[in-house]
Amino acid sequence: MFNLFKKKDAAAPEERVAACLQNKDYAGLARAYYDMGCAALAAGDQGRAMLWLSRADTVYSARDDVYDKVGEKITDDCSNKIDALEDAPLLVNQIEEEVVDRAAGLGDVQIRVWSLLSLARLVPVADRLGALPGCGVLGKLGKCLGLAVQSFQNPITPDEFDFIGGVCGELSQLSDSEAFFAGGGIPCAAGAPLEVFDLNGLTMLLNMEAFFGGHLHTLAGDPVSDAGEMVPCALLPDYWTRTVGGGIRQLPQVEAELARIWDDCAFVRSGPTWSAVAQRVTQYRALDIFAV
């Protein structure tokens, strides 16, 4: 007999994400991402599992009230699953090891320039994302990049130094802001819109902050070594995993970016002139990394 009192099926996690964003229910948003991550893990899709679980972690870690509402049972399990996935054969895990291996024998300035070149390819993306509400700091990265290039040859002014420091603070604030984890998207040459939350992969905002912060400390006579965390960021793995899924290493745009990363490594190892570095930065700032 048909049960008139049978409960309707729960909404799909993707529908829950949309509803939670509309209602600004960020605890519900974190739970929805967590459920999507668990479902992806159960289906054997480790890439999307890492994507969704990392998004859940970012959302519930941003605010104490959200963390408390989500509850330790979920937050602890989410963290444990992310820790386990860090050993999975994913590009986001492997690329960091590859960068460390390729950086062997490079000096700190060379690694810093290598990072700077990757950042140059992200500037066009950041400029466009900077038009989204609350994301204006991303539109300032181009100026910071130019000042960093200049600082390798000539001193920057105290005001310019303070400008970069202010951007570092704004990047940190954005990483915990609803403008980041509940922000919008922009059109993208690859097809599907690019979301500002796609910068969550490889902790890009914090790596940008660390790069510029470390550079300022170095300029001030308190050297901070650059470990190259910025180098793989222009791969934008979260975008490709979210929109395409599967093994993203073989995607044409990803292959092209990997080729640029290793070519940049060979370039800095060759001991280029600063004018050659500036020329490559200029070329990268005109590049659309999403185009085939």
GROMACS .gro file of N, CA and C in nm, residues 97-186:
model
  270
   97GLU      N    1   5.553   1.808  -0.460
   97GLU     CA    2   5.676   1.730  -0.451
   97GLU      C    3   5.763   1.752  -0.574
   98GLU      N    4   5.699   1.761  -0.690
   98GLU     CA    5   5.775   1.783  -0.813
   98GLU      C    6   5.846   1.918  -0.811
   99VAL      N    7   5.778   2.020  -0.759
   99VAL     CA    8   5.839   2.153  -0.751
   99VAL      C    9   5.960   2.149  -0.658
  100VAL      N   10   5.946   2.083  -0.544
  100VAL     CA   11   6.059   2.073  -0.450
  100VAL      C   12   6.177   2.003  -0.516
  101ASP      N   13   6.149   1.895  -0.591
  101ASP     CA   14   6.257   1.821  -0.658
  101ASP      C   15   6.327   1.909  -0.763
  102ARG      N   16   6.247   1.983  -0.841
  102ARG     CA   17   6.305   2.065  -0.948
  102ARG      C   18   6.379   2.186  -0.890
  103ALA      N   19   6.340   2.229  -0.769
  103ALA     CA   20   6.403   2.346  -0.708
  103ALA      C   21   6.540   2.316  -0.649
  104ALA      N   22   6.574   2.187  -0.642
  104ALA     CA   23   6.703   2.150  -0.585
  104ALA      C   24   6.816   2.219  -0.662
  105GLY      N   25   6.901   2.286  -0.590
  105GLY     CA   26   7.013   2.355  -0.651
  105GLY      C   27   6.985   2.499  -0.688
  106LEU      N   28   6.858   2.542  -0.677
  106LEU     CA   29   6.826   2.683  -0.704
  106LEU      C   30   6.848   2.767  -0.579
  107GLY      N   31   6.892   2.891  -0.598
  107GLY     CA   32   6.905   2.983  -0.487
  107GLY      C   33   6.770   3.043  -0.451
  108ASP      N   34   6.764   3.111  -0.337
  108ASP     CA   35   6.637   3.166  -0.292
  108ASP      C   36   6.581   3.269  -0.390
  109VAL      N   37   6.668   3.354  -0.444
  109VAL     CA   38   6.620   3.454  -0.540
  109VAL      C   39   6.563   3.386  -0.664
  110GLN      N   40   6.629   3.281  -0.710
  110GLN     CA   41   6.578   3.208  -0.827
  110GLN      C   42   6.440   3.148  -0.799
  111ILE      N   43   6.422   3.089  -0.681
  111ILE     CA   44   6.292   3.031  -0.648
  111ILE      C   45   6.187   3.141  -0.636
  112ARG      N   46   6.228   3.254  -0.580
  112ARG     CA   47   6.134   3.367  -0.566
  112ARG      C   48   6.090   3.418  -0.704
  113VAL      N   49   6.183   3.423  -0.797
  113VAL     CA   50   6.147   3.465  -0.933
  113VAL      C   51   6.058   3.360  -0.999
  114TRP      N   52   6.086   3.234  -0.976
  114TRP     CA   53   6.002   3.126  -1.030
  114TRP      C   54   5.858   3.142  -0.978
  115SER      N   55   5.845   3.170  -0.850
  115SER     CA   56   5.712   3.193  -0.792
  115SER      C   57   5.646   3.314  -0.855
  116LEU      N   58   5.724   3.419  -0.874
  116LEU     CA   59   5.673   3.544  -0.929
  116LEU      C   60   5.618   3.523  -1.071
  117LEU      N   61   5.684   3.438  -1.149
  117LEU     CA   62   5.638   3.412  -1.286
  117LEU      C   63   5.504   3.340  -1.286
  118SER      N   64   5.483   3.246  -1.193
  118SER     CA   65   5.352   3.181  -1.183
  118SER      C   66   5.246   3.282  -1.141
  119LEU      N   67   5.283   3.369  -1.048
  119LEU     CA   68   5.189   3.471  -1.003
  119LEU      C   69   5.149   3.563  -1.118
  120ALA      N   70   5.242   3.590  -1.208
  120ALA     CA   71   5.212   3.677  -1.323
  120ALA      C   72   5.100   3.618  -1.408
  121ARG      N   73   5.095   3.486  -1.420
  121ARG     CA   74   4.990   3.423  -1.500
  121ARG      C   75   4.855   3.425  -1.429
  122LEU      N   76   4.857   3.443  -1.297
  122LEU     CA   77   4.733   3.451  -1.221
  122LEU      C   78   4.675   3.592  -1.217
  123VAL      N   79   4.757   3.691  -1.247
  123VAL     CA   80   4.711   3.830  -1.237
  123VAL      C   81   4.590   3.858  -1.326
  124PRO      N   82   4.587   3.812  -1.454
  124PRO     CA   83   4.467   3.837  -1.534
  124PRO      C   84   4.342   3.774  -1.474
  125VAL      N   85   4.356   3.656  -1.414
  125VAL     CA   86   4.243   3.590  -1.348
  125VAL      C   87   4.201   3.671  -1.226
  126ALA      N   88   4.299   3.714  -1.147
  126ALA     CA   89   4.269   3.791  -1.025
  126ALA      C   90   4.205   3.924  -1.059
  127ASP      N   91   4.250   3.988  -1.166
  127ASP     CA   92   4.192   4.115  -1.206
  127ASP      C   93   4.042   4.100  -1.231
  128ARG      N   94   4.003   3.994  -1.298
  128ARG     CA   95   3.863   3.972  -1.331
  128ARG      C   96   3.783   3.931  -1.209
  129LEU      N   97   3.839   3.845  -1.126
  129LEU     CA   98   3.770   3.805  -1.003
  129LEU      C   99   3.758   3.923  -0.907
  130GLY      N  100   3.849   4.018  -0.918
  130GLY     CA  101   3.847   4.135  -0.830
  130GLY      C  102   3.724   4.222  -0.848
  131ALA      N  103   3.649   4.202  -0.956
  131ALA     CA  104   3.526   4.279  -0.979
  131ALA      C  105   3.409   4.223  -0.899
  132LEU      N  106   3.425   4.102  -0.843
  132LEU     CA  107   3.317   4.043  -0.763
  132LEU      C  108   3.307   4.115  -0.628
  133PRO      N  109   3.187   4.122  -0.570
  133PRO     CA  110   3.169   4.190  -0.441
  133PRO      C  111   3.263   4.135  -0.334
  134GLY      N  112   3.334   4.226  -0.266
  134GLY     CA  113   3.422   4.187  -0.156
  134GLY      C  114   3.556   4.132  -0.198
  135CYS      N  115   3.582   4.122  -0.329
  135CYS     CA  116   3.705   4.060  -0.378
  135CYS      C  117   3.802   4.161  -0.439
  136GLY      N  118   3.782   4.290  -0.410
  136GLY     CA  119   3.862   4.394  -0.472
  136GLY      C  120   4.011   4.380  -0.453
  137VAL      N  121   4.054   4.316  -0.343
  137VAL     CA  122   4.197   4.301  -0.319
  137VAL      C  123   4.265   4.224  -0.432
  138LEU      N  124   4.191   4.133  -0.496
  138LEU     CA  125   4.252   4.054  -0.604
  138LEU      C  126   4.293   4.143  -0.721
  139GLY      N  127   4.223   4.255  -0.739
  139GLY     CA  128   4.260   4.348  -0.844
  139GLY      C  129   4.385   4.427  -0.815
  140LYS      N  130   4.439   4.415  -0.694
  140LYS     CA  131   4.561   4.486  -0.656
  140LYS      C  132   4.687   4.403  -0.675
  141LEU      N  133   4.670   4.275  -0.712
  141LEU     CA  134   4.786   4.188  -0.722
  141LEU      C  135   4.881   4.229  -0.834
  142GLY      N  136   4.824   4.284  -0.941
  142GLY     CA  137   4.908   4.328  -1.051
  142GLY      C  138   5.007   4.435  -1.009
  143LYS      N  139   4.959   4.532  -0.930
  143LYS     CA  140   5.049   4.636  -0.880
  143LYS      C  141   5.155   4.576  -0.788
  144CYS      N  142   5.114   4.484  -0.702
  144CYS     CA  143   5.210   4.418  -0.612
  144CYS      C  144   5.315   4.343  -0.692
  145LEU      N  145   5.273   4.277  -0.796
  145LEU     CA  146   5.366   4.204  -0.882
  145LEU      C  147   5.468   4.299  -0.944
  146GLY      N  148   5.420   4.411  -0.998
  146GLY     CA  149   5.510   4.507  -1.058
  146GLY      C  150   5.611   4.562  -0.959
  147LEU      N  151   5.566   4.590  -0.837
  147LEU     CA  152   5.656   4.640  -0.734
  147LEU      C  153   5.759   4.534  -0.694
  148ALA      N  154   5.715   4.407  -0.691
  148ALA     CA  155   5.809   4.300  -0.657
  148ALA      C  156   5.918   4.288  -0.762
  149VAL      N  157   5.878   4.294  -0.889
  149VAL     CA  158   5.977   4.288  -0.998
  149VAL      C  159   6.074   4.405  -0.985
  150GLN      N  160   6.021   4.524  -0.960
  150GLN     CA  161   6.105   4.644  -0.946
  150GLN      C  162   6.203   4.630  -0.830
  151SER      N  163   6.155   4.571  -0.720
  151SER     CA  164   6.235   4.566  -0.597
  151SER      C  165   6.359   4.481  -0.608
  152PHE      N  166   6.363   4.390  -0.707
  152PHE     CA  167   6.483   4.309  -0.726
  152PHE      C  168   6.599   4.393  -0.778
  153GLN      N  169   6.567   4.510  -0.837
  153GLN     CA  170   6.672   4.593  -0.896
  153GLN      C  171   6.687   4.727  -0.826
  154ASN      N  172   6.575   4.786  -0.786
  154ASN     CA  173   6.577   4.918  -0.722
  154ASN      C  174   6.486   4.918  -0.601
  155PRO      N  175   6.521   4.996  -0.498
  155PRO     CA  176   6.437   5.000  -0.377
  155PRO      C  177   6.297   5.054  -0.409
  156ILE      N  178   6.199   5.002  -0.337
  156ILE     CA  179   6.064   5.058  -0.347
  156ILE      C  180   6.047   5.158  -0.232
  157THR      N  181   5.951   5.248  -0.245
  157THR     CA  182   5.932   5.352  -0.144
  157THR      C  183   5.861   5.294  -0.021
  158PRO      N  184   5.868   5.363   0.092
  158PRO     CA  185   5.793   5.319   0.210
  158PRO      C  186   5.642   5.303   0.182
  159ASP      N  187   5.586   5.394   0.104
  159ASP     CA  188   5.444   5.384   0.072
  159ASP      C  189   5.415   5.258  -0.011
  160GLU      N  190   5.504   5.228  -0.102
  160GLU     CA  191   5.487   5.106  -0.184
  160GLU      C  192   5.502   4.981  -0.098
  161PHE      N  193   5.598   4.987  -0.006
  161PHE     CA  194   5.617   4.876   0.088
  161PHE      C  195   5.489   4.855   0.169
  162ASP      N  196   5.432   4.964   0.219
  162ASP     CA  197   5.310   4.956   0.299
  162ASP      C  198   5.191   4.909   0.215
  163PHE      N  199   5.189   4.945   0.089
  163PHE     CA  200   5.081   4.900   0.000
  163PHE      C  201   5.080   4.748  -0.009
  164ILE      N  202   5.197   4.689  -0.032
  164ILE     CA  203   5.206   4.543  -0.041
  164ILE      C  204   5.165   4.481   0.093
  165GLY      N  205   5.211   4.540   0.204
  165GLY     CA  206   5.174   4.488   0.335
  165GLY      C  207   5.024   4.493   0.357
  166GLY      N  208   4.960   4.600   0.312
  166GLY     CA  209   4.815   4.611   0.324
  166GLY      C  210   4.743   4.506   0.243
  167VAL      N  211   4.794   4.477   0.124
  167VAL     CA  212   4.734   4.372   0.041
  167VAL      C  213   4.746   4.236   0.109
  168CYS      N  214   4.859   4.211   0.174
  168CYS     CA  215   4.876   4.085   0.248
  168CYS      C  216   4.765   4.069   0.353
  169GLY      N  217   4.738   4.177   0.427
  169GLY     CA  218   4.633   4.171   0.528
  169GLY      C  219   4.496   4.148   0.466
  170GLU      N  220   4.470   4.213   0.353
  170GLU     CA  221   4.341   4.196   0.287
  170GLU      C  222   4.323   4.055   0.231
  171LEU      N  223   4.431   3.994   0.183
  171LEU     CA  224   4.423   3.856   0.135
  171LEU      C  225   4.388   3.761   0.248
  172SER      N  226   4.448   3.784   0.365
  172SER     CA  227   4.417   3.701   0.481
  172SER      C  228   4.270   3.715   0.519
  173GLN      N  229   4.220   3.837   0.517
  173GLN     CA  230   4.080   3.860   0.552
  173GLN      C  231   3.986   3.795   0.450
  174LEU      N  232   4.021   3.805   0.322
  174LEU     CA  233   3.936   3.745   0.219
  174LEU      C  234   3.928   3.594   0.234
  175SER      N  235   4.037   3.530   0.275
  175SER     CA  236   4.038   3.384   0.286
  175SER      C  237   3.938   3.332   0.388
  176ASP      N  238   3.894   3.417   0.482
  176ASP     CA  239   3.794   3.379   0.582
  176ASP      C  240   3.660   3.448   0.559
  177SER      N  241   3.644   3.507   0.442
  177SER     CA  242   3.526   3.589   0.416
  177SER      C  243   3.420   3.515   0.336
  178GLU      N  244   3.292   3.552   0.360
  178GLU     CA  245   3.186   3.494   0.277
  178GLU      C  246   3.200   3.536   0.133
  179ALA      N  247   3.267   3.648   0.107
  179ALA     CA  248   3.291   3.689  -0.031
  179ALA      C  249   3.374   3.586  -0.105
  180PHE      N  250   3.452   3.507  -0.029
  180PHE     CA  251   3.535   3.401  -0.087
  180PHE      C  252   3.456   3.270  -0.096
  181PHE      N  253   3.412   3.218   0.018
  181PHE     CA  254   3.349   3.086   0.016
  181PHE      C  255   3.203   3.088  -0.025
  182ALA      N  256   3.143   3.206  -0.033
  182ALA     CA  257   3.005   3.217  -0.080
  182ALA      C  258   2.995   3.321  -0.191
  183GLY      N  259   3.107   3.345  -0.259
  183GLY     CA  260   3.110   3.447  -0.364
  183GLY      C  261   3.059   3.394  -0.496
  184GLY      N  262   3.066   3.478  -0.596
  184GLY     CA  263   3.013   3.441  -0.726
  184GLY      C  264   3.119   3.391  -0.821
  185GLY      N  265   3.089   3.405  -0.951
  185GLY     CA  266   3.179   3.357  -1.054
  185GLY      C  267   3.184   3.454  -1.170
  186ILE      N  268   3.273   3.426  -1.264
  186ILE     CA  269   3.291   3.509  -1.382
  186ILE      C  270   3.298   3.419  -1.505
   0.00000   0.00000   0.00000
